[in-house]
Structure formats: C-alpha cells, structure tokens
Short mmCIF file of C-alpha atoms and ligand atoms in Angstrom, two decimals:
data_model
loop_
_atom_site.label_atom_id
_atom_site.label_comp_id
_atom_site.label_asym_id
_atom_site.label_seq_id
_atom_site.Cartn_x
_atom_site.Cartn_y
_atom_site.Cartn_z
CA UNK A 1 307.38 145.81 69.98
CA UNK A 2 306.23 142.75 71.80
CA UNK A 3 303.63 140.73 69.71
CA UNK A 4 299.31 140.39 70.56
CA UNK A 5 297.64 136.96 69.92
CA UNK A 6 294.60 136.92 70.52
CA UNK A 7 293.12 133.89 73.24
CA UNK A 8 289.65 133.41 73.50
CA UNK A 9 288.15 136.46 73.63
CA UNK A 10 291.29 138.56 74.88
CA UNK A 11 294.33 140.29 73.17
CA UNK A 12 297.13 139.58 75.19
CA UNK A 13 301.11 140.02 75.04
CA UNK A 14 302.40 136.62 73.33
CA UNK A 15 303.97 135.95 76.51
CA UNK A 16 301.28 135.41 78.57
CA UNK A 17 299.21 134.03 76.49
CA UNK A 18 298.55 130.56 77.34
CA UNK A 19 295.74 127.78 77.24
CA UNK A 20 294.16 125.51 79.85
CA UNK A 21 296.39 121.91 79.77
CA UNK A 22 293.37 119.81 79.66
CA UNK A 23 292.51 121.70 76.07
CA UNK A 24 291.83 119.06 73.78
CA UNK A 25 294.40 120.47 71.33
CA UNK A 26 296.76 119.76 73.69
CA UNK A 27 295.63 116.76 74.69
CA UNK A 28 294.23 114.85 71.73
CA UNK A 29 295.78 117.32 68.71
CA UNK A 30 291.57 117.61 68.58
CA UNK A 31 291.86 120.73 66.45
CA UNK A 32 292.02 122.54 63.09
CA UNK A 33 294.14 125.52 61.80
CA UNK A 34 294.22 127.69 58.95
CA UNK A 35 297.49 129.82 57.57
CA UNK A 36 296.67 133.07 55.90
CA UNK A 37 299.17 135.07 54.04
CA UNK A 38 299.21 138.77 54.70
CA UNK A 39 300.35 141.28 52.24
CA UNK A 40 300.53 145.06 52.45
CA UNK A 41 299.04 144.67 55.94
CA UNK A 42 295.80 142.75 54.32
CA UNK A 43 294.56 139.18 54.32
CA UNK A 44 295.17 136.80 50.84
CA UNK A 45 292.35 134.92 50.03
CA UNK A 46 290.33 135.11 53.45
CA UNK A 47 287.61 134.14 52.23
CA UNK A 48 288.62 130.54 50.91
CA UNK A 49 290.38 130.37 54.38
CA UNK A 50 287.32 130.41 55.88
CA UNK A 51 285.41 128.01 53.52
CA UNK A 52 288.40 125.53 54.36
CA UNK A 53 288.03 126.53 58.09
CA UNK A 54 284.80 125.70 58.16
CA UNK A 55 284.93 122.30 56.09
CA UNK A 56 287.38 121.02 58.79
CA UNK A 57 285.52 121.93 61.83
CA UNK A 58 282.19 120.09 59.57
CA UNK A 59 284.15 117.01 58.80
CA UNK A 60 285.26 116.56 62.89
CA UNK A 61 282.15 118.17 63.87
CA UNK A 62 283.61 120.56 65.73
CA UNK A 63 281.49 124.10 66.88
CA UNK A 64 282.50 127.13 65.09
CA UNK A 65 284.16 129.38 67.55
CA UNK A 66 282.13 132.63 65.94
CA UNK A 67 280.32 133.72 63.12
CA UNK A 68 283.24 133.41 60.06
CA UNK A 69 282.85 137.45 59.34
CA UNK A 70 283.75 138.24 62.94
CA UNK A 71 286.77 135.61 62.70
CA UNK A 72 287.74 137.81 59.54
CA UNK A 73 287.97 140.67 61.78
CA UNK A 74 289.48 139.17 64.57
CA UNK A 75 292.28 138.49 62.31
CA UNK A 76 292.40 141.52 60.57
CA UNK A 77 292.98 143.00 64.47
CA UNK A 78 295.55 140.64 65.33
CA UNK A 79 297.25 141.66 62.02
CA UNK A 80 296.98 145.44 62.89
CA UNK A 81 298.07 145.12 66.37
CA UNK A 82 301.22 143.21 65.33
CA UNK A 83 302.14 145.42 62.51
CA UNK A 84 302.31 142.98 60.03
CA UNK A 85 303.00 144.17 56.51
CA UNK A 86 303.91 141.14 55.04
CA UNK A 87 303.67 137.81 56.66
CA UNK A 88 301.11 135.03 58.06
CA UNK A 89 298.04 135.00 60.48
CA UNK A 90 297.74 131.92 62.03
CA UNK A 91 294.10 130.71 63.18
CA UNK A 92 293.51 127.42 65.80
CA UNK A 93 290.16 126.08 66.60
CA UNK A 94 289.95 122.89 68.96
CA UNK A 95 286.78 120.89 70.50
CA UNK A 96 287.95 123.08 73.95
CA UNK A 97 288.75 122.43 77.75
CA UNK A 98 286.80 119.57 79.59
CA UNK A 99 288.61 116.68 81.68
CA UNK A 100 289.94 114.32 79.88
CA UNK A 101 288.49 111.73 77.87
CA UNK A 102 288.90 110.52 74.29
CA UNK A 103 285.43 110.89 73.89
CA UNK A 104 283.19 114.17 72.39
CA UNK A 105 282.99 116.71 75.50
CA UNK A 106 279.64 117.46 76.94
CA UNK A 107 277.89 119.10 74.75
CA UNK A 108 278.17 123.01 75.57
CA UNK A 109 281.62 122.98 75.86
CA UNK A 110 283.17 125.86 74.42
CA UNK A 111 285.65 125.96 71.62
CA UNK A 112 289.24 127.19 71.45
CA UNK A 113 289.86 129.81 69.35
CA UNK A 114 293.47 131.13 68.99
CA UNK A 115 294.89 133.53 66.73
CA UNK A 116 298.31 134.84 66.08
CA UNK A 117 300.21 136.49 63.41
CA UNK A 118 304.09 137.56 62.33
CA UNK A 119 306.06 139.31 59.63
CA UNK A 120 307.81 137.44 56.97
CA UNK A 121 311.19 138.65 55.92
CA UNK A 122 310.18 139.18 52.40
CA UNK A 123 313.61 139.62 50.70
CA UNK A 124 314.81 136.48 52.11
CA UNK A 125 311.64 134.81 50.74
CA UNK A 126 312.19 136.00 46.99
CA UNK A 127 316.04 135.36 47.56
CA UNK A 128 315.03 131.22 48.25
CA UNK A 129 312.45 131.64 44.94
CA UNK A 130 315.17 132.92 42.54
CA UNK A 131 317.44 130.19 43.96
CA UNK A 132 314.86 127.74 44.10
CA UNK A 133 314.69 124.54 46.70
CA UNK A 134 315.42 120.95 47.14
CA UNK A 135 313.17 118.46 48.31
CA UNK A 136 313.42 114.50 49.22
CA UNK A 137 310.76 111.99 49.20
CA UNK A 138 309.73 110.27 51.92
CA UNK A 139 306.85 107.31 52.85
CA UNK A 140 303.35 108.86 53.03
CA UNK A 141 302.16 107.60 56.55
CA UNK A 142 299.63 109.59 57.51
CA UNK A 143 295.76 108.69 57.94
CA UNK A 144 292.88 108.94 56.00
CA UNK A 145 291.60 112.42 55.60
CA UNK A 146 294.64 114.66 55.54
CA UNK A 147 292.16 117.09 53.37
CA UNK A 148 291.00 118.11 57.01
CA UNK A 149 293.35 120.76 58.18
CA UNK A 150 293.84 119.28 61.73
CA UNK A 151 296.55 120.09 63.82
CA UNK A 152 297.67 116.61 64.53
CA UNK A 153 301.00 116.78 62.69
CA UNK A 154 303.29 114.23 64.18
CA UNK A 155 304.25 112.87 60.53
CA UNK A 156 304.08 116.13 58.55
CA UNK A 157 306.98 117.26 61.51
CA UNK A 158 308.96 113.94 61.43
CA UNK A 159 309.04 114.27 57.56
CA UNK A 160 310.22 117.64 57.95
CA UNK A 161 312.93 117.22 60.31
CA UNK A 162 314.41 114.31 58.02
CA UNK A 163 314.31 117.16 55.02
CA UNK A 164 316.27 119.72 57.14
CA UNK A 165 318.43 116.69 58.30
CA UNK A 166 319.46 115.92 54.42
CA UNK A 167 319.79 119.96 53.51
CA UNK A 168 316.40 119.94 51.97
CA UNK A 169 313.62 122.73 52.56
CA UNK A 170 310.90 120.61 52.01
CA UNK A 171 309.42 116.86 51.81
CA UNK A 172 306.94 115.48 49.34
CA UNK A 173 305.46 112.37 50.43
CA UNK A 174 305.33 109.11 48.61
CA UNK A 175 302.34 106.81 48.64
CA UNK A 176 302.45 103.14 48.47
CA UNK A 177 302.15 102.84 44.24
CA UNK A 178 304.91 105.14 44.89
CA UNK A 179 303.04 108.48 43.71
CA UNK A 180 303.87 112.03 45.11
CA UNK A 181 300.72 113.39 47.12
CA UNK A 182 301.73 116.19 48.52
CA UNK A 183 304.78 117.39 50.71
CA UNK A 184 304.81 117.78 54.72
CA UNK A 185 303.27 121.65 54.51
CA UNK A 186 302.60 122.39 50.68
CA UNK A 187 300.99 121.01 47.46
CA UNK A 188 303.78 118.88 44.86
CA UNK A 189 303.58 120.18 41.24
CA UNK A 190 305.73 119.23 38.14
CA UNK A 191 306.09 120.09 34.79
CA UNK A 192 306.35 117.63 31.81
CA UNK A 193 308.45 117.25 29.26
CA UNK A 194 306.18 118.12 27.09
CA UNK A 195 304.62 121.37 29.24
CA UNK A 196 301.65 119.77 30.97
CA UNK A 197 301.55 121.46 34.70
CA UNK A 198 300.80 118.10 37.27
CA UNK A 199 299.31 117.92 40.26
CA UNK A 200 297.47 115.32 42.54
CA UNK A 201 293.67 115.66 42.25
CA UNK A 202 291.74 116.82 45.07
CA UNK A 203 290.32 114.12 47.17
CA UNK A 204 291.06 112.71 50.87
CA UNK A 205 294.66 111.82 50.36
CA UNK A 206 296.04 115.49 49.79
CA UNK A 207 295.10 118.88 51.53
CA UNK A 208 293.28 121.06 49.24
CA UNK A 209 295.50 124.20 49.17
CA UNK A 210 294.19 127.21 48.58
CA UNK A 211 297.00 128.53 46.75
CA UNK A 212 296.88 125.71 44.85
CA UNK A 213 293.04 126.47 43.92
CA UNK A 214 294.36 129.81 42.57
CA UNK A 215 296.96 128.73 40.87
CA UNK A 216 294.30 126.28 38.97
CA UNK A 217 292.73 129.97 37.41
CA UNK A 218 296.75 131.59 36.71
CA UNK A 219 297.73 127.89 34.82
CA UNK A 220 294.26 128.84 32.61
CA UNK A 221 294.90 131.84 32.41
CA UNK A 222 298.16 131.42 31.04
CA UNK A 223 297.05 128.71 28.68
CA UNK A 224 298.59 126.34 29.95
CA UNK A 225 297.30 122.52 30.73
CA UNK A 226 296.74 121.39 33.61
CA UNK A 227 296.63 117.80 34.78
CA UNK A 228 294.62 117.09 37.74
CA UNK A 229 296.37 113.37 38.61
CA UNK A 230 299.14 111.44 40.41
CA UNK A 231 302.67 111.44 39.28
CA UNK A 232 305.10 108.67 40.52
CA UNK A 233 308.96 109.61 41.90
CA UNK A 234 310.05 108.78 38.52
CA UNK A 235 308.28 111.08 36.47
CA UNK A 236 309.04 113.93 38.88
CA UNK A 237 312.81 113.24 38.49
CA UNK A 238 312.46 113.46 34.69
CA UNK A 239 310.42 116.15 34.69
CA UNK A 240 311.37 119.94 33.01
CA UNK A 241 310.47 121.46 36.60
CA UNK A 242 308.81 121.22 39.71
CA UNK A 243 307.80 123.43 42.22
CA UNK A 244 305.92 123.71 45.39
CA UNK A 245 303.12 126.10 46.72
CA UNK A 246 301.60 127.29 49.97
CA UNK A 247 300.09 130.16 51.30
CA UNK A 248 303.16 131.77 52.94
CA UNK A 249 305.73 130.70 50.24
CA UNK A 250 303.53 130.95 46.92
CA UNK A 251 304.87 129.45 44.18
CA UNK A 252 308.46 127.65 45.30
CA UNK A 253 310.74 126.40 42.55
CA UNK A 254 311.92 123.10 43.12
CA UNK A 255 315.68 122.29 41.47
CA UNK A 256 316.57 119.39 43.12
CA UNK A 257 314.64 115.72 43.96
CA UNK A 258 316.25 113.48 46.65
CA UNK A 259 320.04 114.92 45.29
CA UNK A 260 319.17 114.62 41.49
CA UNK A 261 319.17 118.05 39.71
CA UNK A 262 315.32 118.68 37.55
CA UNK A 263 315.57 120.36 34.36
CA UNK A 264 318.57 121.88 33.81
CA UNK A 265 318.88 122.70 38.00
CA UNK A 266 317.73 125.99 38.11
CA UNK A 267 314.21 127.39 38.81
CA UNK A 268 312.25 126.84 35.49
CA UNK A 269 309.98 129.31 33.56
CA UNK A 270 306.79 128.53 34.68
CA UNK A 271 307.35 128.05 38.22
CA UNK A 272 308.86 131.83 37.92
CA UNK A 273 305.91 133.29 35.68
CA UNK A 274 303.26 131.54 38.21
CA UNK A 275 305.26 133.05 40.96
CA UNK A 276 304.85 136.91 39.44
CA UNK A 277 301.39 136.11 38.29
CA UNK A 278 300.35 135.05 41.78
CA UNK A 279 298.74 137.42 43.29
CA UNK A 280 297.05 139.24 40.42
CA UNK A 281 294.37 136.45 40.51
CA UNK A 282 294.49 135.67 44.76
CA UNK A 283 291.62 138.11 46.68
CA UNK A 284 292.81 140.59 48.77
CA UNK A 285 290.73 142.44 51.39
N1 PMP B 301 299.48 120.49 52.08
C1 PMP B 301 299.80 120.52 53.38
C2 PMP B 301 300.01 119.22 54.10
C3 PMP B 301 299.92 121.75 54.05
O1 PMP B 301 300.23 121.78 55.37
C4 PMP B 301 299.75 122.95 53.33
C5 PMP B 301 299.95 124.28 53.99
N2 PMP B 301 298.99 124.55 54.94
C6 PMP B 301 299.41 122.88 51.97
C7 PMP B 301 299.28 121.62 51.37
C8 PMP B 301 299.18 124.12 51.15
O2 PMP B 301 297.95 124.72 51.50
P1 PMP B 301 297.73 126.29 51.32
O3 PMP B 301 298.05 126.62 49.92
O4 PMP B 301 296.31 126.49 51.67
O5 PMP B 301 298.68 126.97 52.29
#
C-alpha cells in the first residue's frame, strides 16, 4: 500500500508529493511541526498538540493554516488513509511560498500546511523499553526559544548523529553551568537517590513536551515527587535511574550516561511503572 500525505489542500501518493523550492521551510527552516502519537488507529493527546501548535505559530507569528478542529480532522484522514494502527502523524506549518527574502512575506501569503503519518513497529518499540537506552551528553548550542517547536533543527540533528556515532539512541544536551536541558528530540528525567522524579522546569530553554505534561499528572498520581528544576551531568550519573520521554517513544528507560552504567544498569522501577501507566492518563480521541 503506497502511503497519502496530505499537501495543501490535496491527498496525494507520498511520491509525488512535493512543495514549491522557494517555500520558506525550505528556504529559511521558517516553520513549526508537531508529532502526534497514534494508537489503535486514534490520535494521543490531540488536543495539547494543537495548543502547542498554535503557541509556535503565535510566538513566530505565523498564520494558522485552518481552523485547529479541521487540522484535527485532516489528521485523523491522513491516519485512516495510511492505515495506521499504531504509529505517528506528523504536522508542518511554514510562513509559505513567496520569492525569497529573509524578511516577513507580503502579507496574504498563504501558509504551508503538510501532513503525513506512518506505523510504528510496536514490538520493536517495547523490546528497546524493556532493554532500556544509552545516551551521551553533548554542548547545548542551540538559540533562545527552543520551547517553539520550529523546524530549524541543524543542532538537534548534529547532536543526534554524534549519539548514533558513539552507539547511543539518544543525546541530552548540556548547558553552560553544565545542567541537562533536554535531549536532541525528548525531555531528560532522573531519579534520585532518594526517589525524587527530576526534570528541567518549563521555560525558553527546553521544549515543553507534551508527554512530559502528562507524565506531571501519572508522577502525582502515583505519589510520587516531582522536582520541577535543573540537574547537572553529575547528579544524573549518580542517580537511581533516568529515562527519557516523547510522544512516539513514551516513557524510555535510560541505563547508560556517556558509557557509565545508572542504577544498577538496567531499566529502573519507575521509569517501567510510568511506562504502563502512560496512557491511562494521555486523551485519546
Ligand atoms: N524536546 C525536544 C527537543 C523534542 O524534539 C521533543 C519531541 N518532539 C520533545 C522534547 C518531547 O516532546 P513531546 O513529548 O511533545 O513529543
């Protein structure tokens, strides 16, 4: 079955779908995205996807594309008409196609709206949870406002590549005090010796996940404690566990930081109880 995305306005066969070269996402990475997990064929947490969406296309005052129901059923299409049971939906907005200048287009000009989605092999997913993953650490160099979902990624895939290069699935970047923010496409989480759950707060230097907001209500749930605040390399190689999240891989035990084994170097308790717990508390619709 060949996959649909959908390209402004049409559903067409993945391989001819294509975009004008003078888009500004192509030009200028003058865009946003959102990544949606999809589970027995329906959307996780839509909703906060679109609050997010929208946020980003506020901050770089970007137009919305379409009323944020109708993008909810766009997506829901693309979903159907891939067969997706399990797997992602993948939403682009940029500022659209005008000649090029690094300047705001005229005013008027249209919005690209993209949208795409594929299955997730699921037993390969839970297989990488139960054996949990290693990360490294690497310099946080990006700008600003990284809590805008933009698609200008160039560090995010540099940081990346080094992880893959040194055997790791994922890297968490360091900032200058030499504090984990967050890694190259997920939120950074330990736990302390003493049980607390860490995280970074929410502000400008991290991306506000929205698997990590629901994880916020499972860690209360559980009665656990939760501390909203940096944590330097150091702690998170002393730390009981650590684990990662993100909408397409959850909750991700992490057993190894930059080659040194955390905890006792297999995927620790709570990691695996948020895991299960997950998606009692996400939305589904
Ligand atoms: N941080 C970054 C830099 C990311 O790219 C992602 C994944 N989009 C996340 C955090 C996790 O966000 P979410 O839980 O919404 O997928």
């Amino acid at each position: 079955m060949s996959r649909i995305a959908y390209v402004n306005g049409r559903y067409v066969p993945l391989c001819q779908a294509v975009v004008n070269i003078e888009d500004r996402g192509y030009q200028f990475s003058d865009g946003v995205y959102e990544v949606c997990e999809v589970r027995e064929g329906r959307l996780i947490d839509e909703r906060r996807h679109l609050g997010r969406l929208a946020y980003s296309l506020k901050e770089l005052r970007i137009a919305e594309p379409m009323a944020m129901s109708a993008l909810g059923v766009v997506m829901r299409e693309v979903v159907a008409r891939n067969r997706v049971n399990w797997g992602i939906v993948y939403l682009q907005v940029t500022r659209g196609v005008a000649r090029r200048d690094h300047a705001f287009p005229p005013a008027g000009t249209r919005p690209s709206l993209v949208i795409t989605a594929r299955s997730l092999e699921l037993a390969s997913a839970e297989h990488i949870a139960a054996d949990g993953v290693a990360v490294i650490t690497v310099p946080d160099n990006r700008w600003e406002r990284v809590d805008i979902k933009s698609v200008s990624l160039l560090p995010n895939v540099l940081a990346k590549q080094v992880a893959r290069e040194a055997g790791a699935r994922e890297a968490w970047f360091v900032d200058k005090q030499g504090r984990v923010t967050e890694g190259s496409s997920s939120n950074a989480w330990i736990v302390t010796r003493d049980g607390k759950v860490v995280t970074h707060q929410v502000g400008h230097d991290i991306l506000r996940g929205i698997t990590r907001t629901v994880l916020v209500d499972v860690i209360t749930a559980q009665g656990l404690t939760l501390e909203e605040r940096a944590f330097t390399v150091e702690e998170a190689y002393a730390a009981r566990e650590a684990f990662l999240t993100s909408a397409s891989q959850i909750v991700l035990p992490v057993v190894r930081i930059d080659g040194r084994p955390i905890g006792n170097g297999a995927p620790g308790l709570i990691a695996t109880a948020l895991r299960r717990d997950f998606h009692r508390f996400a939305e589904m619709t």
